[in-house]
mmCIF file of C-alpha atoms and ligand atoms in Angstrom:
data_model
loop_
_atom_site.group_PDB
_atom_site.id
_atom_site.type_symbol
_atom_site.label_atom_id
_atom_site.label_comp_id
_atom_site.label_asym_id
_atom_site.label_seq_id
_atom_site.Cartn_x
_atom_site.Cartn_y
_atom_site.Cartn_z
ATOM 1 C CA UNK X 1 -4.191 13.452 1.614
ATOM 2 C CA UNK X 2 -5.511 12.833 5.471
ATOM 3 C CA UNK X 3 -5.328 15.937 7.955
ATOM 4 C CA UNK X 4 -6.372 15.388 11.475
ATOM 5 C CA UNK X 5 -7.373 18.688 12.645
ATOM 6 C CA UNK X 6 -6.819 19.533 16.608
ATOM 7 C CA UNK X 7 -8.844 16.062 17.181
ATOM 8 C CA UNK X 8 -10.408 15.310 21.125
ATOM 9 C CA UNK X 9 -11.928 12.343 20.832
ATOM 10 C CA UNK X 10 -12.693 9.460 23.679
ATOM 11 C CA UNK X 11 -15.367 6.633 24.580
ATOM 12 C CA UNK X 12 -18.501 8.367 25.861
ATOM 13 C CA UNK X 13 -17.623 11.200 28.034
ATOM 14 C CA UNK X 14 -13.672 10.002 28.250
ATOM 15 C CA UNK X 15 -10.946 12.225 27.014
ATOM 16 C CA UNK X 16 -8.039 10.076 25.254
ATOM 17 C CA UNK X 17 -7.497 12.404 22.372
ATOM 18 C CA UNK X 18 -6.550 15.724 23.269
ATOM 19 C CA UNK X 19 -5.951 17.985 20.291
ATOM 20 C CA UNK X 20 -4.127 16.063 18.163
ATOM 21 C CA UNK X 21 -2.684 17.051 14.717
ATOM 22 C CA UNK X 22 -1.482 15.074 11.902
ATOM 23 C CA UNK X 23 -0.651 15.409 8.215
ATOM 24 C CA UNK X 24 -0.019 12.767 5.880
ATOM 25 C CA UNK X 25 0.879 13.614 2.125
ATOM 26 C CA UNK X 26 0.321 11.107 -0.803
ATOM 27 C CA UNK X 27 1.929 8.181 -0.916
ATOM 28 C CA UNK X 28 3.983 8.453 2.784
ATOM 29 C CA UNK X 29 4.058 5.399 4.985
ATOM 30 C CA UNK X 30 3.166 7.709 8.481
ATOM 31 C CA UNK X 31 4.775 5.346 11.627
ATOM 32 C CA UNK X 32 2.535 6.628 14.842
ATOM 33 C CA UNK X 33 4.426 5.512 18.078
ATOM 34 C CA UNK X 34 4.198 5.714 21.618
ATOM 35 C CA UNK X 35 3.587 3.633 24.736
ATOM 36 C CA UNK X 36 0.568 1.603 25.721
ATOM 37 C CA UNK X 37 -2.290 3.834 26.649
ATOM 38 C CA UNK X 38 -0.813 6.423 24.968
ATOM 39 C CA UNK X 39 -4.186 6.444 22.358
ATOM 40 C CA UNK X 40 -2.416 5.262 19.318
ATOM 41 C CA UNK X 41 -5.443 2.427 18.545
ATOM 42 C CA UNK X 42 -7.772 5.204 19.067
ATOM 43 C CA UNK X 43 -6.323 7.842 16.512
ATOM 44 C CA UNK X 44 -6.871 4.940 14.345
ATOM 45 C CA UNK X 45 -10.498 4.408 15.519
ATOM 46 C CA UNK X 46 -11.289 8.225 15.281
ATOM 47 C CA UNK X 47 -10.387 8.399 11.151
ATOM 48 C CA UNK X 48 -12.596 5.371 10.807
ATOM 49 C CA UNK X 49 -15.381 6.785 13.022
ATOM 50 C CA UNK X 50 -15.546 4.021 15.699
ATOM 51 C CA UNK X 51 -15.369 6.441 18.212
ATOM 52 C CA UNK X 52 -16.584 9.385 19.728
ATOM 53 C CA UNK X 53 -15.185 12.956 18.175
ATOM 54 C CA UNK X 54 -15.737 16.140 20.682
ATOM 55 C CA UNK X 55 -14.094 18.456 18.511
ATOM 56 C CA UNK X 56 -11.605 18.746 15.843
ATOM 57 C CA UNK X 57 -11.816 17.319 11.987
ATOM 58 C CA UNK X 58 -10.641 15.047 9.805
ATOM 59 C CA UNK X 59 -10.211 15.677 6.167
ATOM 60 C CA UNK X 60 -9.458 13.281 3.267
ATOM 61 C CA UNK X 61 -8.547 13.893 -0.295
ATOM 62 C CA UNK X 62 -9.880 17.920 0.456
ATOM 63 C CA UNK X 63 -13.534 16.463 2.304
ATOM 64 C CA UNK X 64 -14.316 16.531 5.507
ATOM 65 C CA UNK X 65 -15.339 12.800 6.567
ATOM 66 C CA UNK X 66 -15.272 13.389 10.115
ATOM 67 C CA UNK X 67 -18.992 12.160 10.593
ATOM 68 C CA UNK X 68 -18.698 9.567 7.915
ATOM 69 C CA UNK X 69 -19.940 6.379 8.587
ATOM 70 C CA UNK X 70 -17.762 3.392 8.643
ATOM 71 C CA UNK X 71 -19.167 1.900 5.257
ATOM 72 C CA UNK X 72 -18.876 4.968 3.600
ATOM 73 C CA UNK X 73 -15.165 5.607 4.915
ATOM 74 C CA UNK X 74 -14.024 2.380 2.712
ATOM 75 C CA UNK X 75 -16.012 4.018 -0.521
ATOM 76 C CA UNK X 76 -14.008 7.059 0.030
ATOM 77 C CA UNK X 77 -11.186 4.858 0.117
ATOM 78 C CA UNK X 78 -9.979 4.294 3.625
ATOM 79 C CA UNK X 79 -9.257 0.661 4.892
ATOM 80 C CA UNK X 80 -8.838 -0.327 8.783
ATOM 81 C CA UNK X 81 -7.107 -3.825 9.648
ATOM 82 C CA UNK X 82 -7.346 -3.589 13.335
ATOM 83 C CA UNK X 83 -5.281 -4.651 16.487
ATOM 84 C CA UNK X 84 -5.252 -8.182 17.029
ATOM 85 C CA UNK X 85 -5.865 -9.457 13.444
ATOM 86 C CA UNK X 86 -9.830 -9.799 13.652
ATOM 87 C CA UNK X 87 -10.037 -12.651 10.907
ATOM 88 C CA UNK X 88 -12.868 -14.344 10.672
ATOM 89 C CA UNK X 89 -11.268 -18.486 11.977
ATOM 90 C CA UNK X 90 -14.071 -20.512 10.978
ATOM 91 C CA UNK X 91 -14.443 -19.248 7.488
ATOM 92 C CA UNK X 92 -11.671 -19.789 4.589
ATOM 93 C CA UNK X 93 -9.253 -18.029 3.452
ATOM 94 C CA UNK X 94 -10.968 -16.854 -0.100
ATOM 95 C CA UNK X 95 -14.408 -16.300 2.073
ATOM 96 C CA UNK X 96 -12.244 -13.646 4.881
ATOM 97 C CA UNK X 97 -11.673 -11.971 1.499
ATOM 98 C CA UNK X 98 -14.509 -12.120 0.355
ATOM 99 C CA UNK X 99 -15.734 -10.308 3.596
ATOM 100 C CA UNK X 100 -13.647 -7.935 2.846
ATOM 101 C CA UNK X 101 -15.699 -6.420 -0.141
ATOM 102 C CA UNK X 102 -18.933 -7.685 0.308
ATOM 103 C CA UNK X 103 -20.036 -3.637 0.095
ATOM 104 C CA UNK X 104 -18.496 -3.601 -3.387
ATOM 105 C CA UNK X 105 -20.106 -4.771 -6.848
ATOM 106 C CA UNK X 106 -19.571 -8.322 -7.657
ATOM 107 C CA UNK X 107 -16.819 -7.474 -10.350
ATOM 108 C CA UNK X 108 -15.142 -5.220 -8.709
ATOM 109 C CA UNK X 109 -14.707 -7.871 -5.857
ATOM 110 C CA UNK X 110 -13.558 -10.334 -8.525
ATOM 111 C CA UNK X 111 -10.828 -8.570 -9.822
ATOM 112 C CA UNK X 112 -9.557 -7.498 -6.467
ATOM 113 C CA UNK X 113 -9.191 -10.704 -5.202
ATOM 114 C CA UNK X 114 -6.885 -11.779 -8.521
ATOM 115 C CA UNK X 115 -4.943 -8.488 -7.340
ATOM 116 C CA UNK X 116 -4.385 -9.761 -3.260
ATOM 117 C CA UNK X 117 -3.953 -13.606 -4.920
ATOM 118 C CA UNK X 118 -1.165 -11.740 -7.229
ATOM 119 C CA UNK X 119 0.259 -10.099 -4.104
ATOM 120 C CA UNK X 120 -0.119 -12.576 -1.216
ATOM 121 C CA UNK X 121 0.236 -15.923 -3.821
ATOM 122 C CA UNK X 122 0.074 -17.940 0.015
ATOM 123 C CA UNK X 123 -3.451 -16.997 -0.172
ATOM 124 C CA UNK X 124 -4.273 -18.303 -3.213
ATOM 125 C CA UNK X 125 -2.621 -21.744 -2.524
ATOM 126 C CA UNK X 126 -4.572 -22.381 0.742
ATOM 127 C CA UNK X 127 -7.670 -20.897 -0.293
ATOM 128 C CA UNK X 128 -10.165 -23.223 0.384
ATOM 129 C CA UNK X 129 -8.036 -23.795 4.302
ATOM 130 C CA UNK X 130 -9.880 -22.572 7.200
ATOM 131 C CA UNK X 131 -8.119 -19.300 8.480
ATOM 132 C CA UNK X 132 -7.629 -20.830 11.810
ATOM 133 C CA UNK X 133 -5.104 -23.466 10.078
ATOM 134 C CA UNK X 134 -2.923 -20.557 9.274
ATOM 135 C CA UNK X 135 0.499 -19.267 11.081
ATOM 136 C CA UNK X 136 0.110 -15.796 13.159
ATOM 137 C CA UNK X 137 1.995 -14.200 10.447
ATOM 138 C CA UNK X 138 -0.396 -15.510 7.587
ATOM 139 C CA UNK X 139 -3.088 -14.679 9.503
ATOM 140 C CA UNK X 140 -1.946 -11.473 9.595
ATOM 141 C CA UNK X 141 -1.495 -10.697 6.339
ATOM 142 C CA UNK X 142 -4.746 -12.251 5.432
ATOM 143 C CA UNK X 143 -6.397 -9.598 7.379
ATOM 144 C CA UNK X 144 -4.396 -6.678 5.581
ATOM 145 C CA UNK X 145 -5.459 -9.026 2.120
ATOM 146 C CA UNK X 146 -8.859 -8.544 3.093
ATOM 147 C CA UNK X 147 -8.297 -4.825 3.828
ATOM 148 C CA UNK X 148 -6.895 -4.118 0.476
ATOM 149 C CA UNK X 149 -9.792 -5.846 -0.778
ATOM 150 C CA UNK X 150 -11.554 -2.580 -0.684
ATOM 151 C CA UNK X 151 -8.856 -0.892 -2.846
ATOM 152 C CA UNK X 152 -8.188 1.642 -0.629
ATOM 153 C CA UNK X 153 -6.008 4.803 -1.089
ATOM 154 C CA UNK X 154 -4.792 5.174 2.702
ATOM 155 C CA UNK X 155 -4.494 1.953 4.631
ATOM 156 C CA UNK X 156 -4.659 1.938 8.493
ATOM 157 C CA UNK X 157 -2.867 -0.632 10.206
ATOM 158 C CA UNK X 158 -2.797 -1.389 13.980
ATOM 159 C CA UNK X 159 0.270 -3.339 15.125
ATOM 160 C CA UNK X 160 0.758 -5.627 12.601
ATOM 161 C CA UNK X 161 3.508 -7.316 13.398
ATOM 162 C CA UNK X 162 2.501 -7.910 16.801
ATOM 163 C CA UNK X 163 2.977 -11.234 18.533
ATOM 164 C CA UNK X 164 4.958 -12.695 15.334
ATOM 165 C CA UNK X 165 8.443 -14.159 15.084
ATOM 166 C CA UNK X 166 11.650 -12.030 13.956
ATOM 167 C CA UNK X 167 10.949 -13.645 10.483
ATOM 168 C CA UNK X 168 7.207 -13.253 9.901
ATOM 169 C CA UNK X 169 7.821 -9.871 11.015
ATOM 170 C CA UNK X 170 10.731 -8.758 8.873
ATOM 171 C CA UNK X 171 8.316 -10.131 6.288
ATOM 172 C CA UNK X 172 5.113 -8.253 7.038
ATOM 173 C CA UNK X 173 7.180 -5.111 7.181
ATOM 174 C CA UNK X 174 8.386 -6.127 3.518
ATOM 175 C CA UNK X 175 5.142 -6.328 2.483
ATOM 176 C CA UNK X 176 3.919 -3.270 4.362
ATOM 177 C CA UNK X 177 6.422 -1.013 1.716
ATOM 178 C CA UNK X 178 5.502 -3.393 -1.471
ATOM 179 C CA UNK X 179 1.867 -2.423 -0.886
ATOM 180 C CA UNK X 180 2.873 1.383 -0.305
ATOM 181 C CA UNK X 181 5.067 1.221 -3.170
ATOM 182 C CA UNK X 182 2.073 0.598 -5.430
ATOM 183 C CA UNK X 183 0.775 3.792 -4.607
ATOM 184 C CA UNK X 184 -1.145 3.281 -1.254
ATOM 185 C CA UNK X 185 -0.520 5.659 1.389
ATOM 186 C CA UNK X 186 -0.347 3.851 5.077
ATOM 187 C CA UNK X 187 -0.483 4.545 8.716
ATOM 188 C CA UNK X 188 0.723 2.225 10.417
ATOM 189 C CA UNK X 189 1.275 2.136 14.116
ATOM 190 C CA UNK X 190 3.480 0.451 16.196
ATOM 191 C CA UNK X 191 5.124 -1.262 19.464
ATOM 192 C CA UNK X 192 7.621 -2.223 17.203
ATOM 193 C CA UNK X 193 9.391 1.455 17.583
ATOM 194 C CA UNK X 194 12.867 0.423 15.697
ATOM 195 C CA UNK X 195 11.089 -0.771 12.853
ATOM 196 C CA UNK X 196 8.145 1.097 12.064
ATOM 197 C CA UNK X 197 10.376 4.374 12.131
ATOM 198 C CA UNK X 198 12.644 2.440 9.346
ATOM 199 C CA UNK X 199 9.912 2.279 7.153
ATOM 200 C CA UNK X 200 8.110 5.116 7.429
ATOM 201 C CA UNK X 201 8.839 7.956 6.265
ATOM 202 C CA UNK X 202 7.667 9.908 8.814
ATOM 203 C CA UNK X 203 6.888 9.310 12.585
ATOM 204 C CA UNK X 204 4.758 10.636 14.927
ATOM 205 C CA UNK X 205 4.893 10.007 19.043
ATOM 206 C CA UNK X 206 1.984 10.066 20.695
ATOM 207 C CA UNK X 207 2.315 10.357 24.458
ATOM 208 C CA UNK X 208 -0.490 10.648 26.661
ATOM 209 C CA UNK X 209 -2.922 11.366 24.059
ATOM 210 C CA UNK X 210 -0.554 14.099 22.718
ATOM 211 C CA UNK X 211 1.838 13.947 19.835
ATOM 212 C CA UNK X 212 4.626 14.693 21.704
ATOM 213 C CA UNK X 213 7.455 15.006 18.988
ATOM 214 C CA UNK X 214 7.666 14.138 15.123
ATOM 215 C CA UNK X 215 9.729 13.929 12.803
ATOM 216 C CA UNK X 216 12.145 11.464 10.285
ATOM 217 C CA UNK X 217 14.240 8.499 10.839
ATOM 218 C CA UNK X 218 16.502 10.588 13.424
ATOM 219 C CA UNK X 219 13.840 10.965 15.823
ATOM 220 C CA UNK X 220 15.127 7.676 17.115
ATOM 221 C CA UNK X 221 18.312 9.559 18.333
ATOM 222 C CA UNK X 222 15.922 11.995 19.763
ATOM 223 C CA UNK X 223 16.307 12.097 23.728
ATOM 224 C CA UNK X 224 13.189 12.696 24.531
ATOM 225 C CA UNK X 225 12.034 9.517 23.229
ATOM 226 C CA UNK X 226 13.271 7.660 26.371
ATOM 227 C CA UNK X 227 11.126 9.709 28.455
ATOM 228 C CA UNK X 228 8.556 9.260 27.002
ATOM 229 C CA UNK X 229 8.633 5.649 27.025
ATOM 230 C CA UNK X 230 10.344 4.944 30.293
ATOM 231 C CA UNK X 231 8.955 7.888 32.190
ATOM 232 C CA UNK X 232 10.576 10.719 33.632
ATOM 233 C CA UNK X 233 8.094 13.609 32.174
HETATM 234 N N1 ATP W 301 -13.689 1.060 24.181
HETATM 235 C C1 ATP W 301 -13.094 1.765 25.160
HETATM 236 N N2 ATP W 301 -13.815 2.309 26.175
HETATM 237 C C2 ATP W 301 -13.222 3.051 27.153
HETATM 238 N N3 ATP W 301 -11.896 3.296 27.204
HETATM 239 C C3 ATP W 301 -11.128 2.788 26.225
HETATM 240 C C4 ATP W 301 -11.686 1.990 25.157
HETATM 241 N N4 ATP W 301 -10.666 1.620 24.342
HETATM 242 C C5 ATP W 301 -9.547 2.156 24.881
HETATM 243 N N5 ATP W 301 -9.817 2.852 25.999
HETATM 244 C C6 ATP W 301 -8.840 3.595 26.823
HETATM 245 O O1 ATP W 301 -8.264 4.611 26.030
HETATM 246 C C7 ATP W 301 -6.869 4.765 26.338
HETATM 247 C C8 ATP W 301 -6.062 4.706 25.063
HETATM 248 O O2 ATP W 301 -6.249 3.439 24.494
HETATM 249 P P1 ATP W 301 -5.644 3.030 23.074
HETATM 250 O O3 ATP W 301 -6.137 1.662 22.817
HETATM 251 O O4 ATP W 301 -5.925 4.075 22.077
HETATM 252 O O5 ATP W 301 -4.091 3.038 23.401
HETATM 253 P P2 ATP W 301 -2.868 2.485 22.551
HETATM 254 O O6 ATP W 301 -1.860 3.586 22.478
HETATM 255 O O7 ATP W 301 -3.346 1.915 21.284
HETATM 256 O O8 ATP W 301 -2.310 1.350 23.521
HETATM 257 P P3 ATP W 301 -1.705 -0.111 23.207
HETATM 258 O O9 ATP W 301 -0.265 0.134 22.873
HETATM 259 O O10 ATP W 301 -1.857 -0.827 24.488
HETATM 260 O O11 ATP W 301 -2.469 -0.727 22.084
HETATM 261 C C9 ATP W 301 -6.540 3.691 27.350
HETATM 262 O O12 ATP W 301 -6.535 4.294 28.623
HETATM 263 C C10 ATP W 301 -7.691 2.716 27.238
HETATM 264 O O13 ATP W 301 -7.949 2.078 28.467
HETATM 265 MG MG1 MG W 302 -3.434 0.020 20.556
#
């Protein structure tokens, strides 16, 4: 459904991206890997136009949307929850979801948020609580809530799980394959090496603004893989 075509992409005249190519089919759960730096976050950004492309395409569902802008990625049907849970803490819970569709028509926003209520019922309990009152983990998946407000067909996700506990984050992952299992395809990438590559169902590395190996859940046997974390190229 999403092909990244040899992709160079950067901020201004800086080269992060350097011809990279992925493929992800309907319905995978695509793990993207690699160590800090590496340009993970801005893969991410590239698809969803918040940075600068140099060359290379991006197609979705057949169309190129590589000059799309943001608002009209989510009406194609792609949704971005990005690093560092960017929730809005002053507002409540039911008005960060809100926020999440204000682009869409009235009903459609009412129906999907009985659908995130149905799937995150936590939500629906503290509603009317300030999202600042909420636990990292919550918080969390009140930012991928608002995300699938926009009822989107590929979800990209940028390290959820990061800075929760063992449990929040055996959780979120949980939730991460519920969501996929209801027919929503999902990038997701990851610090969290061990677990992202459980759940995906394919991985990619990225190394120095590369993909440097992918593959499935045996790339984690691969040898390379400690190079390219812990050096040694
Ligand atoms: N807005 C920006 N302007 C200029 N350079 C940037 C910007 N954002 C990121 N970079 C640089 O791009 C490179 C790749 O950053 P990116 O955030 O994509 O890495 P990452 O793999 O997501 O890393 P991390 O694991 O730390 O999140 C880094 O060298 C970073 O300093
Ligand atoms: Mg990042």
């Amino acid at each position: 459904m999403l092909k990244i075509n040899n992709l160079h992409a950067g901020y201004d005249k800086i080269e992060i991206l350097k011809g990279v190519n992925i493929d992800v089919k309907n319905n995978e759960i695509i793990a993207l890997i690699g160590p800090n730096g590496a340009g993970k976050s801005t893969i991410l950004k590239s698809i969803f136009n918040l940075c600068n492309i140099y060359s290379g395409e991006i197609i979705f569902k057949d169309k190129n949307i590589t000059k799309l802008q943001t608002y009209e990625l989510i009406h194609e049907g792609i949704s971005y929850v990005p690093q560092g849970r960017q929730i809005f803490r002053e507002l409540t819970v039911k008005e960060n979801l809100e926020m999440g569709a204000f682009i869409l028509d009235k009903n459609v926003m009412k129906r999907n948020i009985k659908d995130v209520y149905q799937k995150f019922p936590f939500l629906k309990e503290k509603r009317n609580e300030y999202a600042i009152n909420l636990s990292g983990g919550q918080q969390q998946l009140l930012a991928i809530g608002r995300a699938l407000m926009q009822n989107p067909q590929l979800l990209l996700l940028d390290e959820p799980s990061l800075g929760l506990s063992p449990k929040s984050m055996k959780e979120m992952f949980n939730k991460i394959k519920e969501i996929n299992k209801e027919g929503v395809s999902i990038i997701i990438v990851e610090q969290n090496a061990k677990q992202s590559v459980e759940i995906a169902d394919r991985t990619y590395i990225l190394e120095d603004g590369k993909i440097a190996l992918n593959g499935g859940k045996e790339i984690l046997k691969n040898k390379k893989l400690k190079d390219i974390y812990f050096g040694g190229r």
